[in-house]
Amino acid sequence: MRLRLLFLLGTFSFGLAGCNSGHGSSTPTPTPSPTPTLAPQRLYVGNDQGAGTVRVFALPLSASSTAVAQLAVPSSVAIAVNALSLAVSDASHAVHIFTQPVTSSSSQTAGITTSNNGMMTFAASGNLYVVNGTATQIYTPPLTNASTPASTITTPAAGWGIAIDGFNNVYINGGSPAIWIAPAGVVTITATGPAGHSYRSMAVSGSLMAACYVDSSTGGIDVYSLPLSASSSPLATITSGTNQPEGCAFDNAGNLYAGNIGNGTIVEYAPPFTAASAPLVSLSLASGGALPSIYSIAIGP
């Protein structure tokens, strides 16, 4: 009898073990995937003190943000940035190149002379695109004092703003609502925006393009869906918080920033963008009663 009881107990224990394996095993709790960490970025503001100061702010931005770096560039007009370089053009048609990471003690490492004062941007390839009248000039790295344009994009009229999407399509505007698209360096399409909108800087994030305009009392930002066509019209026009926005840029989270020349503020908007979008953040750069002249902003490392 005792042997029979031991046998039954052993069989019962084996059965419990079987319930914890094979078909009877419990489903393990899945390990949550880590939230992707976006690389730190900085906001670069050109000509924000009239005399030509470029200030750099760490993101995220707040209403009390202060500059983490400051560079003196006389009469700076346009600005472009990537992981290797900061490029700043001035009213004398010179492009000043600084090596990244820039600090308040950084010195110019190269200079390029152009003949106009349009906007600039870096492509993913590292090429620098400089809007220079009807011929947007493309400079290949490394950028040196001896750099000359490797190629040009010709537009029907003098250009002003420029942006490049993830497919290397180049968008150039002529100040008017006309936007020219130049894949492979050949202008193929003209998209006409709202009548009277005088476009300045443009920026691209994924399938969206933002174009800042300065006409009317406060100006605004037209947001387009890509790809553009000759009949494209804005998905939304943002006017809340705008005051003659000359510069616009996107961060890597898709937030949109504008630099207002009319009241010296940087404003940030969170997606999705609609006509009702209002600033998430407004940072005033006015100092001592003087309004800064924010002609261009850029976001990068």
PDB file of C-alpha atoms in Angstrom:
ATOM      1  CA  MET A   1       0.000   0.000   0.000  1.00  0.00           C
ATOM      2  CA  ARG A   2       2.836   2.370   0.889  1.00  0.00           C
ATOM      3  CA  LEU A   3       4.592   1.623  -2.398  1.00  0.00           C
ATOM      4  CA  ARG A   4       1.365   2.308  -4.294  1.00  0.00           C
ATOM      5  CA  LEU A   5       0.964   5.704  -2.561  1.00  0.00           C
ATOM      6  CA  LEU A   6       4.549   6.699  -3.424  1.00  0.00           C
ATOM      7  CA  PHE A   7       3.943   5.684  -7.037  1.00  0.00           C
ATOM      8  CA  LEU A   8       0.789   7.840  -7.223  1.00  0.00           C
ATOM      9  CA  LEU A   9       2.545  10.823  -5.674  1.00  0.00           C
ATOM     10  CA  GLY A  10       5.402  10.508  -8.156  1.00  0.00           C
ATOM     11  CA  THR A  11       2.958  10.316 -11.047  1.00  0.00           C
ATOM     12  CA  PHE A  12       1.138  13.434  -9.753  1.00  0.00           C
ATOM     13  CA  SER A  13       4.413  15.380  -9.473  1.00  0.00           C
ATOM     14  CA  PHE A  14       5.382  14.385 -13.014  1.00  0.00           C
ATOM     15  CA  GLY A  15       1.983  15.604 -14.228  1.00  0.00           C
ATOM     16  CA  LEU A  16       2.472  18.987 -12.596  1.00  0.00           C
ATOM     17  CA  ALA A  17       5.855  19.282 -14.259  1.00  0.00           C
ATOM     18  CA  GLY A  18       4.250  18.487 -17.590  1.00  0.00           C
ATOM     19  CA  CYS A  19       1.669  21.224 -17.048  1.00  0.00           C
ATOM     20  CA  ASN A  20       4.515  23.729 -16.816  1.00  0.00           C
ATOM     21  CA  SER A  21       6.035  22.755 -20.184  1.00  0.00           C
ATOM     22  CA  GLY A  22       4.950  22.080 -23.736  1.00  0.00           C
ATOM     23  CA  HIS A  23       1.274  22.775 -24.503  1.00  0.00           C
ATOM     24  CA  GLY A  24       0.521  23.581 -20.883  1.00  0.00           C
ATOM     25  CA  SER A  25       3.194  26.273 -20.494  1.00  0.00           C
ATOM     26  CA  SER A  26       2.151  29.844 -19.758  1.00  0.00           C
ATOM     27  CA  THR A  27       2.893  32.554 -22.367  1.00  0.00           C
ATOM     28  CA  PRO A  28       5.929  34.602 -21.344  1.00  0.00           C
ATOM     29  CA  THR A  29       5.307  38.329 -20.847  1.00  0.00           C
ATOM     30  CA  PRO A  30       6.751  40.076 -23.891  1.00  0.00           C
ATOM     31  CA  THR A  31       9.532  42.565 -23.286  1.00  0.00           C
ATOM     32  CA  PRO A  32       8.374  45.993 -24.435  1.00  0.00           C
ATOM     33  CA  SER A  33      10.328  47.467 -27.347  1.00  0.00           C
ATOM     34  CA  PRO A  34      12.387  50.474 -26.276  1.00  0.00           C
ATOM     35  CA  THR A  35      11.108  53.847 -27.409  1.00  0.00           C
ATOM     36  CA  PRO A  36      13.358  55.146 -30.211  1.00  0.00           C
ATOM     37  CA  THR A  37      15.640  57.900 -28.973  1.00  0.00           C
ATOM     38  CA  LEU A  38      15.911  60.864 -31.292  1.00  0.00           C
ATOM     39  CA  ALA A  39      19.362  62.354 -31.719  1.00  0.00           C
ATOM     40  CA  PRO A  40      19.846  65.668 -29.886  1.00  0.00           C
ATOM     41  CA  GLN A  41      19.364  68.678 -32.133  1.00  0.00           C
ATOM     42  CA  ARG A  42      20.050  72.387 -32.005  1.00  0.00           C
ATOM     43  CA  LEU A  43      18.302  75.430 -33.449  1.00  0.00           C
ATOM     44  CA  TYR A  44      20.514  77.903 -35.333  1.00  0.00           C
ATOM     45  CA  VAL A  45      19.203  81.471 -35.672  1.00  0.00           C
ATOM     46  CA  GLY A  46      20.822  83.786 -38.212  1.00  0.00           C
ATOM     47  CA  ASN A  47      21.091  87.592 -37.909  1.00  0.00           C
ATOM     48  CA  ASP A  48      19.075  87.595 -34.701  1.00  0.00           C
ATOM     49  CA  GLN A  49      20.645  90.804 -33.378  1.00  0.00           C
ATOM     50  CA  GLY A  50      20.809  92.950 -36.486  1.00  0.00           C
ATOM     51  CA  ALA A  51      24.599  93.308 -36.395  1.00  0.00           C
ATOM     52  CA  GLY A  52      24.999  89.689 -37.421  1.00  0.00           C
ATOM     53  CA  THR A  53      24.949  87.379 -34.422  1.00  0.00           C
ATOM     54  CA  VAL A  54      24.240  83.686 -34.992  1.00  0.00           C
ATOM     55  CA  ARG A  55      22.850  82.089 -31.844  1.00  0.00           C
ATOM     56  CA  VAL A  56      22.499  78.377 -31.156  1.00  0.00           C
ATOM     57  CA  PHE A  57      19.799  76.898 -28.883  1.00  0.00           C
ATOM     58  CA  ALA A  58      19.515  73.328 -27.606  1.00  0.00           C
ATOM     59  CA  LEU A  59      16.211  71.580 -28.330  1.00  0.00           C
ATOM     60  CA  PRO A  60      13.618  71.109 -26.933  1.00  0.00           C
ATOM     61  CA  LEU A  61      12.899  74.831 -26.990  1.00  0.00           C
ATOM     62  CA  SER A  62      11.136  76.720 -24.211  1.00  0.00           C
ATOM     63  CA  ALA A  63      10.025  80.295 -23.665  1.00  0.00           C
ATOM     64  CA  SER A  64      13.058  80.771 -21.398  1.00  0.00           C
ATOM     65  CA  SER A  65      15.708  79.087 -23.576  1.00  0.00           C
ATOM     66  CA  THR A  66      19.106  80.771 -23.691  1.00  0.00           C
ATOM     67  CA  ALA A  67      21.828  80.343 -26.290  1.00  0.00           C
ATOM     68  CA  VAL A  68      24.397  77.591 -25.779  1.00  0.00           C
ATOM     69  CA  ALA A  69      26.689  79.192 -28.371  1.00  0.00           C
ATOM     70  CA  GLN A  70      26.973  82.541 -30.125  1.00  0.00           C
ATOM     71  CA  LEU A  71      28.980  83.532 -33.224  1.00  0.00           C
ATOM     72  CA  ALA A  72      29.530  86.953 -34.776  1.00  0.00           C
ATOM     73  CA  VAL A  73      28.915  87.011 -38.543  1.00  0.00           C
ATOM     74  CA  PRO A  74      28.422  90.493 -40.071  1.00  0.00           C
ATOM     75  CA  SER A  75      24.947  91.031 -41.578  1.00  0.00           C
ATOM     76  CA  SER A  76      24.137  87.339 -41.792  1.00  0.00           C
ATOM     77  CA  VAL A  77      21.281  86.551 -44.175  1.00  0.00           C
ATOM     78  CA  ALA A  78      21.031  82.786 -44.697  1.00  0.00           C
ATOM     79  CA  ILE A  79      22.044  79.746 -42.681  1.00  0.00           C
ATOM     80  CA  ALA A  80      22.453  76.003 -43.306  1.00  0.00           C
ATOM     81  CA  VAL A  81      23.720  73.230 -41.060  1.00  0.00           C
ATOM     82  CA  ASN A  82      24.631  69.544 -41.045  1.00  0.00           C
ATOM     83  CA  ALA A  83      26.799  67.252 -38.917  1.00  0.00           C
ATOM     84  CA  LEU A  84      30.029  68.547 -40.498  1.00  0.00           C
ATOM     85  CA  SER A  85      29.506  72.244 -41.084  1.00  0.00           C
ATOM     86  CA  LEU A  86      27.613  75.407 -40.296  1.00  0.00           C
ATOM     87  CA  ALA A  87      27.288  77.734 -43.301  1.00  0.00           C
ATOM     88  CA  VAL A  88      26.273  81.395 -42.894  1.00  0.00           C
ATOM     89  CA  SER A  89      25.967  83.865 -45.780  1.00  0.00           C
ATOM     90  CA  ASP A  90      26.140  87.638 -45.372  1.00  0.00           C
ATOM     91  CA  ALA A  91      24.927  90.730 -47.196  1.00  0.00           C
ATOM     92  CA  SER A  92      28.307  90.996 -48.946  1.00  0.00           C
ATOM     93  CA  HIS A  93      27.658  87.695 -50.762  1.00  0.00           C
ATOM     94  CA  ALA A  94      30.182  85.687 -48.743  1.00  0.00           C
ATOM     95  CA  VAL A  95      29.436  82.258 -47.233  1.00  0.00           C
ATOM     96  CA  HIS A  96      31.251  81.654 -43.941  1.00  0.00           C
ATOM     97  CA  ILE A  97      31.951  77.989 -43.100  1.00  0.00           C
ATOM     98  CA  PHE A  98      32.444  76.773 -39.516  1.00  0.00           C
ATOM     99  CA  THR A  99      33.375  73.222 -38.520  1.00  0.00           C
ATOM    100  CA  GLN A 100      30.948  71.353 -36.270  1.00  0.00           C
ATOM    101  CA  PRO A 101      30.407  71.273 -33.368  1.00  0.00           C
ATOM    102  CA  VAL A 102      30.376  75.064 -33.178  1.00  0.00           C
ATOM    103  CA  THR A 103      30.920  76.889 -29.899  1.00  0.00           C
ATOM    104  CA  SER A 104      31.173  80.540 -28.963  1.00  0.00           C
ATOM    105  CA  SER A 105      34.921  80.336 -29.573  1.00  0.00           C
ATOM    106  CA  SER A 106      34.655  78.794 -33.061  1.00  0.00           C
ATOM    107  CA  SER A 107      36.480  80.508 -35.913  1.00  0.00           C
ATOM    108  CA  GLN A 108      35.679  80.429 -39.605  1.00  0.00           C
ATOM    109  CA  THR A 109      37.442  77.558 -41.366  1.00  0.00           C
ATOM    110  CA  ALA A 110      36.569  78.414 -44.987  1.00  0.00           C
ATOM    111  CA  GLY A 111      34.867  81.072 -47.079  1.00  0.00           C
ATOM    112  CA  ILE A 112      33.009  81.003 -50.406  1.00  0.00           C
ATOM    113  CA  THR A 113      32.111  84.081 -52.480  1.00  0.00           C
ATOM    114  CA  THR A 114      28.766  84.208 -54.315  1.00  0.00           C
ATOM    115  CA  SER A 115      26.886  87.004 -56.080  1.00  0.00           C
ATOM    116  CA  ASN A 116      23.415  86.942 -54.540  1.00  0.00           C
ATOM    117  CA  ASN A 117      21.613  86.552 -51.226  1.00  0.00           C
ATOM    118  CA  GLY A 118      19.208  83.631 -51.459  1.00  0.00           C
ATOM    119  CA  MET A 119      18.742  80.861 -48.901  1.00  0.00           C
ATOM    120  CA  MET A 120      20.981  77.782 -48.483  1.00  0.00           C
ATOM    121  CA  THR A 121      20.578  74.155 -47.468  1.00  0.00           C
ATOM    122  CA  PHE A 122      22.628  70.976 -47.167  1.00  0.00           C
ATOM    123  CA  ALA A 123      21.555  67.799 -48.964  1.00  0.00           C
ATOM    124  CA  ALA A 124      21.894  64.372 -47.316  1.00  0.00           C
ATOM    125  CA  SER A 125      24.959  63.849 -49.538  1.00  0.00           C
ATOM    126  CA  GLY A 126      26.696  66.750 -47.810  1.00  0.00           C
ATOM    127  CA  ASN A 127      26.445  69.002 -50.872  1.00  0.00           C
ATOM    128  CA  LEU A 128      25.725  72.660 -50.106  1.00  0.00           C
ATOM    129  CA  TYR A 129      23.039  74.322 -52.269  1.00  0.00           C
ATOM    130  CA  VAL A 130      23.236  78.128 -52.456  1.00  0.00           C
ATOM    131  CA  VAL A 131      20.439  80.066 -54.178  1.00  0.00           C
ATOM    132  CA  ASN A 132      22.309  82.617 -56.271  1.00  0.00           C
ATOM    133  CA  GLY A 133      19.984  84.443 -58.644  1.00  0.00           C
ATOM    134  CA  THR A 134      18.711  82.184 -61.431  1.00  0.00           C
ATOM    135  CA  ALA A 135      21.608  79.759 -60.922  1.00  0.00           C
ATOM    136  CA  THR A 136      21.439  77.785 -57.662  1.00  0.00           C
ATOM    137  CA  GLN A 137      25.012  76.652 -57.067  1.00  0.00           C
ATOM    138  CA  ILE A 138      25.954  73.230 -55.701  1.00  0.00           C
ATOM    139  CA  TYR A 139      29.205  72.840 -53.740  1.00  0.00           C
ATOM    140  CA  THR A 140      30.600  69.420 -52.861  1.00  0.00           C
ATOM    141  CA  PRO A 141      32.488  68.688 -49.612  1.00  0.00           C
ATOM    142  CA  PRO A 142      35.014  69.259 -48.272  1.00  0.00           C
ATOM    143  CA  LEU A 143      34.225  72.983 -48.324  1.00  0.00           C
ATOM    144  CA  THR A 144      37.377  75.096 -48.569  1.00  0.00           C
ATOM    145  CA  ASN A 145      38.443  78.597 -49.596  1.00  0.00           C
ATOM    146  CA  ALA A 146      39.049  77.170 -53.069  1.00  0.00           C
ATOM    147  CA  SER A 147      35.590  75.606 -53.455  1.00  0.00           C
ATOM    148  CA  THR A 148      33.764  76.396 -56.694  1.00  0.00           C
ATOM    149  CA  PRO A 149      30.326  75.204 -57.846  1.00  0.00           C
ATOM    150  CA  ALA A 150      30.372  71.613 -59.069  1.00  0.00           C
ATOM    151  CA  SER A 151      27.064  72.186 -60.890  1.00  0.00           C
ATOM    152  CA  THR A 152      24.128  74.570 -61.027  1.00  0.00           C
ATOM    153  CA  ILE A 153      20.330  74.480 -61.239  1.00  0.00           C
ATOM    154  CA  THR A 154      18.838  77.119 -63.512  1.00  0.00           C
ATOM    155  CA  THR A 155      15.413  78.545 -62.643  1.00  0.00           C
ATOM    156  CA  PRO A 156      13.078  80.686 -64.788  1.00  0.00           C
ATOM    157  CA  ALA A 157      13.596  83.701 -62.516  1.00  0.00           C
ATOM    158  CA  ALA A 158      15.729  84.633 -59.520  1.00  0.00           C
ATOM    159  CA  GLY A 159      15.168  82.261 -56.616  1.00  0.00           C
ATOM    160  CA  TRP A 160      14.987  82.873 -52.882  1.00  0.00           C
ATOM    161  CA  GLY A 161      14.022  79.882 -50.686  1.00  0.00           C
ATOM    162  CA  ILE A 162      15.204  76.285 -51.080  1.00  0.00           C
ATOM    163  CA  ALA A 163      14.460  72.857 -49.570  1.00  0.00           C
ATOM    164  CA  ILE A 164      15.368  69.247 -50.424  1.00  0.00           C
ATOM    165  CA  ASP A 165      13.222  66.186 -49.704  1.00  0.00           C
ATOM    166  CA  GLY A 166      14.221  62.596 -48.909  1.00  0.00           C
ATOM    167  CA  PHE A 167      14.203  61.693 -52.611  1.00  0.00           C
ATOM    168  CA  ASN A 168      16.694  64.473 -53.417  1.00  0.00           C
ATOM    169  CA  ASN A 169      14.073  66.600 -55.171  1.00  0.00           C
ATOM    170  CA  VAL A 170      15.118  70.236 -54.921  1.00  0.00           C
ATOM    171  CA  TYR A 171      12.432  72.887 -54.338  1.00  0.00           C
ATOM    172  CA  ILE A 172      13.256  76.521 -55.118  1.00  0.00           C
ATOM    173  CA  ASN A 173      10.844  79.429 -54.842  1.00  0.00           C
ATOM    174  CA  GLY A 174      11.053  82.785 -56.542  1.00  0.00           C
ATOM    175  CA  GLY A 175       9.691  84.918 -53.728  1.00  0.00           C
ATOM    176  CA  SER A 176       6.305  84.736 -55.458  1.00  0.00           C
ATOM    177  CA  PRO A 177       4.141  81.626 -54.858  1.00  0.00           C
ATOM    178  CA  ALA A 178       5.961  79.844 -57.699  1.00  0.00           C
ATOM    179  CA  ILE A 179       7.901  76.776 -56.527  1.00  0.00           C
ATOM    180  CA  TRP A 180      10.231  75.067 -58.985  1.00  0.00           C
ATOM    181  CA  ILE A 181      11.108  71.401 -58.582  1.00  0.00           C
ATOM    182  CA  ALA A 182      14.444  70.215 -59.897  1.00  0.00           C
ATOM    183  CA  PRO A 183      15.165  66.479 -59.852  1.00  0.00           C
ATOM    184  CA  ALA A 184      18.605  65.752 -61.311  1.00  0.00           C
ATOM    185  CA  GLY A 185      19.210  69.469 -61.739  1.00  0.00           C
ATOM    186  CA  VAL A 186      16.461  70.009 -64.332  1.00  0.00           C
ATOM    187  CA  VAL A 187      13.444  72.195 -63.593  1.00  0.00           C
ATOM    188  CA  THR A 188      10.358  70.173 -64.438  1.00  0.00           C
ATOM    189  CA  ILE A 189       7.297  71.513 -62.597  1.00  0.00           C
ATOM    190  CA  THR A 190       6.033  74.894 -61.428  1.00  0.00           C
ATOM    191  CA  ALA A 191       3.583  74.804 -58.524  1.00  0.00           C
ATOM    192  CA  THR A 192       1.680  78.023 -57.936  1.00  0.00           C
ATOM    193  CA  GLY A 193       0.563  78.761 -54.401  1.00  0.00           C
ATOM    194  CA  PRO A 194      -2.018  81.255 -53.096  1.00  0.00           C
ATOM    195  CA  ALA A 195      -2.014  84.553 -54.957  1.00  0.00           C
ATOM    196  CA  GLY A 196       0.058  87.236 -53.306  1.00  0.00           C
ATOM    197  CA  HIS A 197       1.963  85.012 -50.873  1.00  0.00           C
ATOM    198  CA  SER A 198       5.601  86.110 -51.029  1.00  0.00           C
ATOM    199  CA  TYR A 199       7.509  82.982 -50.057  1.00  0.00           C
ATOM    200  CA  ARG A 200      10.785  83.118 -48.175  1.00  0.00           C
ATOM    201  CA  SER A 201      12.359  80.058 -46.502  1.00  0.00           C
ATOM    202  CA  MET A 202      11.003  76.547 -47.054  1.00  0.00           C
ATOM    203  CA  ALA A 203      11.486  73.303 -45.108  1.00  0.00           C
ATOM    204  CA  VAL A 204      10.631  69.635 -45.687  1.00  0.00           C
ATOM    205  CA  SER A 205       9.737  66.856 -43.222  1.00  0.00           C
ATOM    206  CA  GLY A 206       8.670  63.508 -44.664  1.00  0.00           C
ATOM    207  CA  SER A 207       5.699  64.162 -46.941  1.00  0.00           C
ATOM    208  CA  LEU A 208       5.176  67.780 -45.831  1.00  0.00           C
ATOM    209  CA  MET A 209       6.698  71.031 -47.026  1.00  0.00           C
ATOM    210  CA  ALA A 210       6.305  74.365 -45.233  1.00  0.00           C
ATOM    211  CA  ALA A 211       6.744  77.716 -46.972  1.00  0.00           C
ATOM    212  CA  CYS A 212       6.938  80.915 -44.911  1.00  0.00           C
ATOM    213  CA  TYR A 213       5.484  84.082 -46.447  1.00  0.00           C
ATOM    214  CA  VAL A 214       5.703  87.709 -45.359  1.00  0.00           C
ATOM    215  CA  ASP A 215       2.900  89.535 -47.159  1.00  0.00           C
ATOM    216  CA  SER A 216      -0.136  90.829 -45.224  1.00  0.00           C
ATOM    217  CA  SER A 217       0.163  92.323 -41.744  1.00  0.00           C
ATOM    218  CA  THR A 218       1.409  89.127 -40.074  1.00  0.00           C
ATOM    219  CA  GLY A 219       2.354  86.777 -42.916  1.00  0.00           C
ATOM    220  CA  GLY A 220       1.973  83.057 -42.343  1.00  0.00           C
ATOM    221  CA  ILE A 221       3.079  79.523 -43.208  1.00  0.00           C
ATOM    222  CA  ASP A 222       1.621  77.461 -46.066  1.00  0.00           C
ATOM    223  CA  VAL A 223       1.926  73.697 -45.455  1.00  0.00           C
ATOM    224  CA  TYR A 224       1.858  71.499 -48.574  1.00  0.00           C
ATOM    225  CA  SER A 225       1.593  67.750 -49.083  1.00  0.00           C
ATOM    226  CA  LEU A 226       4.330  66.196 -51.233  1.00  0.00           C
ATOM    227  CA  PRO A 227       4.719  65.450 -54.062  1.00  0.00           C
ATOM    228  CA  LEU A 228       3.843  68.860 -55.465  1.00  0.00           C
ATOM    229  CA  SER A 229       2.130  69.392 -58.779  1.00  0.00           C
ATOM    230  CA  ALA A 230       1.320  72.452 -60.847  1.00  0.00           C
ATOM    231  CA  SER A 231      -2.116  72.501 -59.210  1.00  0.00           C
ATOM    232  CA  SER A 232      -1.003  71.969 -55.604  1.00  0.00           C
ATOM    233  CA  SER A 233      -2.647  74.073 -52.919  1.00  0.00           C
ATOM    234  CA  PRO A 234      -1.799  74.207 -49.196  1.00  0.00           C
ATOM    235  CA  LEU A 235      -3.194  71.602 -46.818  1.00  0.00           C
ATOM    236  CA  ALA A 236      -3.243  74.350 -44.213  1.00  0.00           C
ATOM    237  CA  THR A 237      -2.221  77.957 -43.751  1.00  0.00           C
ATOM    238  CA  ILE A 238      -0.965  78.830 -40.268  1.00  0.00           C
ATOM    239  CA  THR A 239      -1.269  82.440 -39.110  1.00  0.00           C
ATOM    240  CA  SER A 240      -1.582  82.167 -35.317  1.00  0.00           C
ATOM    241  CA  GLY A 241       1.715  83.317 -33.802  1.00  0.00           C
ATOM    242  CA  THR A 242       3.230  84.485 -37.114  1.00  0.00           C
ATOM    243  CA  ASN A 243       4.620  87.985 -37.602  1.00  0.00           C
ATOM    244  CA  GLN A 244       6.418  88.212 -40.943  1.00  0.00           C
ATOM    245  CA  PRO A 245       8.089  84.763 -40.730  1.00  0.00           C
ATOM    246  CA  GLU A 246      11.262  84.752 -42.830  1.00  0.00           C
ATOM    247  CA  GLY A 247      12.721  81.417 -41.701  1.00  0.00           C
ATOM    248  CA  CYS A 248      11.187  77.987 -41.148  1.00  0.00           C
ATOM    249  CA  ALA A 249      12.552  74.564 -40.200  1.00  0.00           C
ATOM    250  CA  PHE A 250      11.448  71.121 -38.962  1.00  0.00           C
ATOM    251  CA  ASP A 251      13.063  69.109 -36.150  1.00  0.00           C
ATOM    252  CA  ASN A 252      13.465  65.317 -36.286  1.00  0.00           C
ATOM    253  CA  ALA A 253      10.173  64.838 -34.403  1.00  0.00           C
ATOM    254  CA  GLY A 254       8.251  66.715 -37.110  1.00  0.00           C
ATOM    255  CA  ASN A 255       7.691  69.908 -35.115  1.00  0.00           C
ATOM    256  CA  LEU A 256       7.671  73.095 -37.210  1.00  0.00           C
ATOM    257  CA  TYR A 257       9.564  76.270 -36.238  1.00  0.00           C
ATOM    258  CA  ALA A 258       9.311  79.783 -37.694  1.00  0.00           C
ATOM    259  CA  GLY A 259      11.459  82.853 -37.136  1.00  0.00           C
ATOM    260  CA  ASN A 260       9.392  86.048 -37.089  1.00  0.00           C
ATOM    261  CA  ILE A 261      11.228  89.108 -38.362  1.00  0.00           C
ATOM    262  CA  GLY A 262       8.274  91.329 -37.379  1.00  0.00           C
ATOM    263  CA  ASN A 263       8.493  90.818 -33.599  1.00  0.00           C
ATOM    264  CA  GLY A 264      11.750  88.949 -33.011  1.00  0.00           C
ATOM    265  CA  THR A 265      10.271  85.638 -31.891  1.00  0.00           C
ATOM    266  CA  ILE A 266      10.828  81.957 -32.644  1.00  0.00           C
ATOM    267  CA  VAL A 267       7.579  79.974 -32.582  1.00  0.00           C
ATOM    268  CA  GLU A 268       7.131  76.185 -32.577  1.00  0.00           C
ATOM    269  CA  TYR A 269       4.110  74.193 -33.788  1.00  0.00           C
ATOM    270  CA  ALA A 270       3.321  70.522 -33.176  1.00  0.00           C
ATOM    271  CA  PRO A 271       1.761  68.294 -35.862  1.00  0.00           C
ATOM    272  CA  PRO A 272      -0.805  67.724 -37.248  1.00  0.00           C
ATOM    273  CA  PHE A 273      -0.837  71.167 -38.847  1.00  0.00           C
ATOM    274  CA  THR A 274      -4.159  72.884 -39.496  1.00  0.00           C
ATOM    275  CA  ALA A 275      -5.476  76.409 -39.941  1.00  0.00           C
ATOM    276  CA  ALA A 276      -6.162  76.325 -36.184  1.00  0.00           C
ATOM    277  CA  SER A 277      -2.559  75.462 -35.215  1.00  0.00           C
ATOM    278  CA  ALA A 278      -1.240  77.712 -32.451  1.00  0.00           C
ATOM    279  CA  PRO A 279       2.329  77.997 -31.124  1.00  0.00           C
ATOM    280  CA  LEU A 280       3.410  75.302 -28.701  1.00  0.00           C
ATOM    281  CA  VAL A 281       6.333  77.550 -27.689  1.00  0.00           C
ATOM    282  CA  SER A 282       7.136  81.210 -28.325  1.00  0.00           C
ATOM    283  CA  LEU A 283      10.668  82.418 -27.554  1.00  0.00           C
ATOM    284  CA  SER A 284      11.348  86.159 -27.687  1.00  0.00           C
ATOM    285  CA  LEU A 285      14.826  87.202 -28.842  1.00  0.00           C
ATOM    286  CA  ALA A 286      14.237  90.929 -28.340  1.00  0.00           C
ATOM    287  CA  SER A 287      16.923  92.532 -26.202  1.00  0.00           C
ATOM    288  CA  GLY A 288      16.946  95.984 -24.624  1.00  0.00           C
ATOM    289  CA  GLY A 289      13.892  96.988 -26.606  1.00  0.00           C
ATOM    290  CA  ALA A 290      15.623  96.206 -29.928  1.00  0.00           C
ATOM    291  CA  LEU A 291      13.966  93.733 -32.288  1.00  0.00           C
ATOM    292  CA  PRO A 292      16.312  91.190 -33.884  1.00  0.00           C
ATOM    293  CA  SER A 293      16.232  90.632 -37.643  1.00  0.00           C
ATOM    294  CA  ILE A 294      15.587  86.901 -37.991  1.00  0.00           C
ATOM    295  CA  TYR A 295      16.233  86.214 -41.665  1.00  0.00           C
ATOM    296  CA  SER A 296      16.930  82.498 -41.474  1.00  0.00           C
ATOM    297  CA  ILE A 297      16.785  79.539 -39.090  1.00  0.00           C
ATOM    298  CA  ALA A 298      18.046  75.964 -39.400  1.00  0.00           C
ATOM    299  CA  ILE A 299      17.936  72.806 -37.285  1.00  0.00           C
ATOM    300  CA  GLY A 300      20.699  70.240 -37.095  1.00  0.00           C
ATOM    301  CA  PRO A 301      23.232  68.572 -34.805  1.00  0.00           C
TER     302      PRO A 301
END
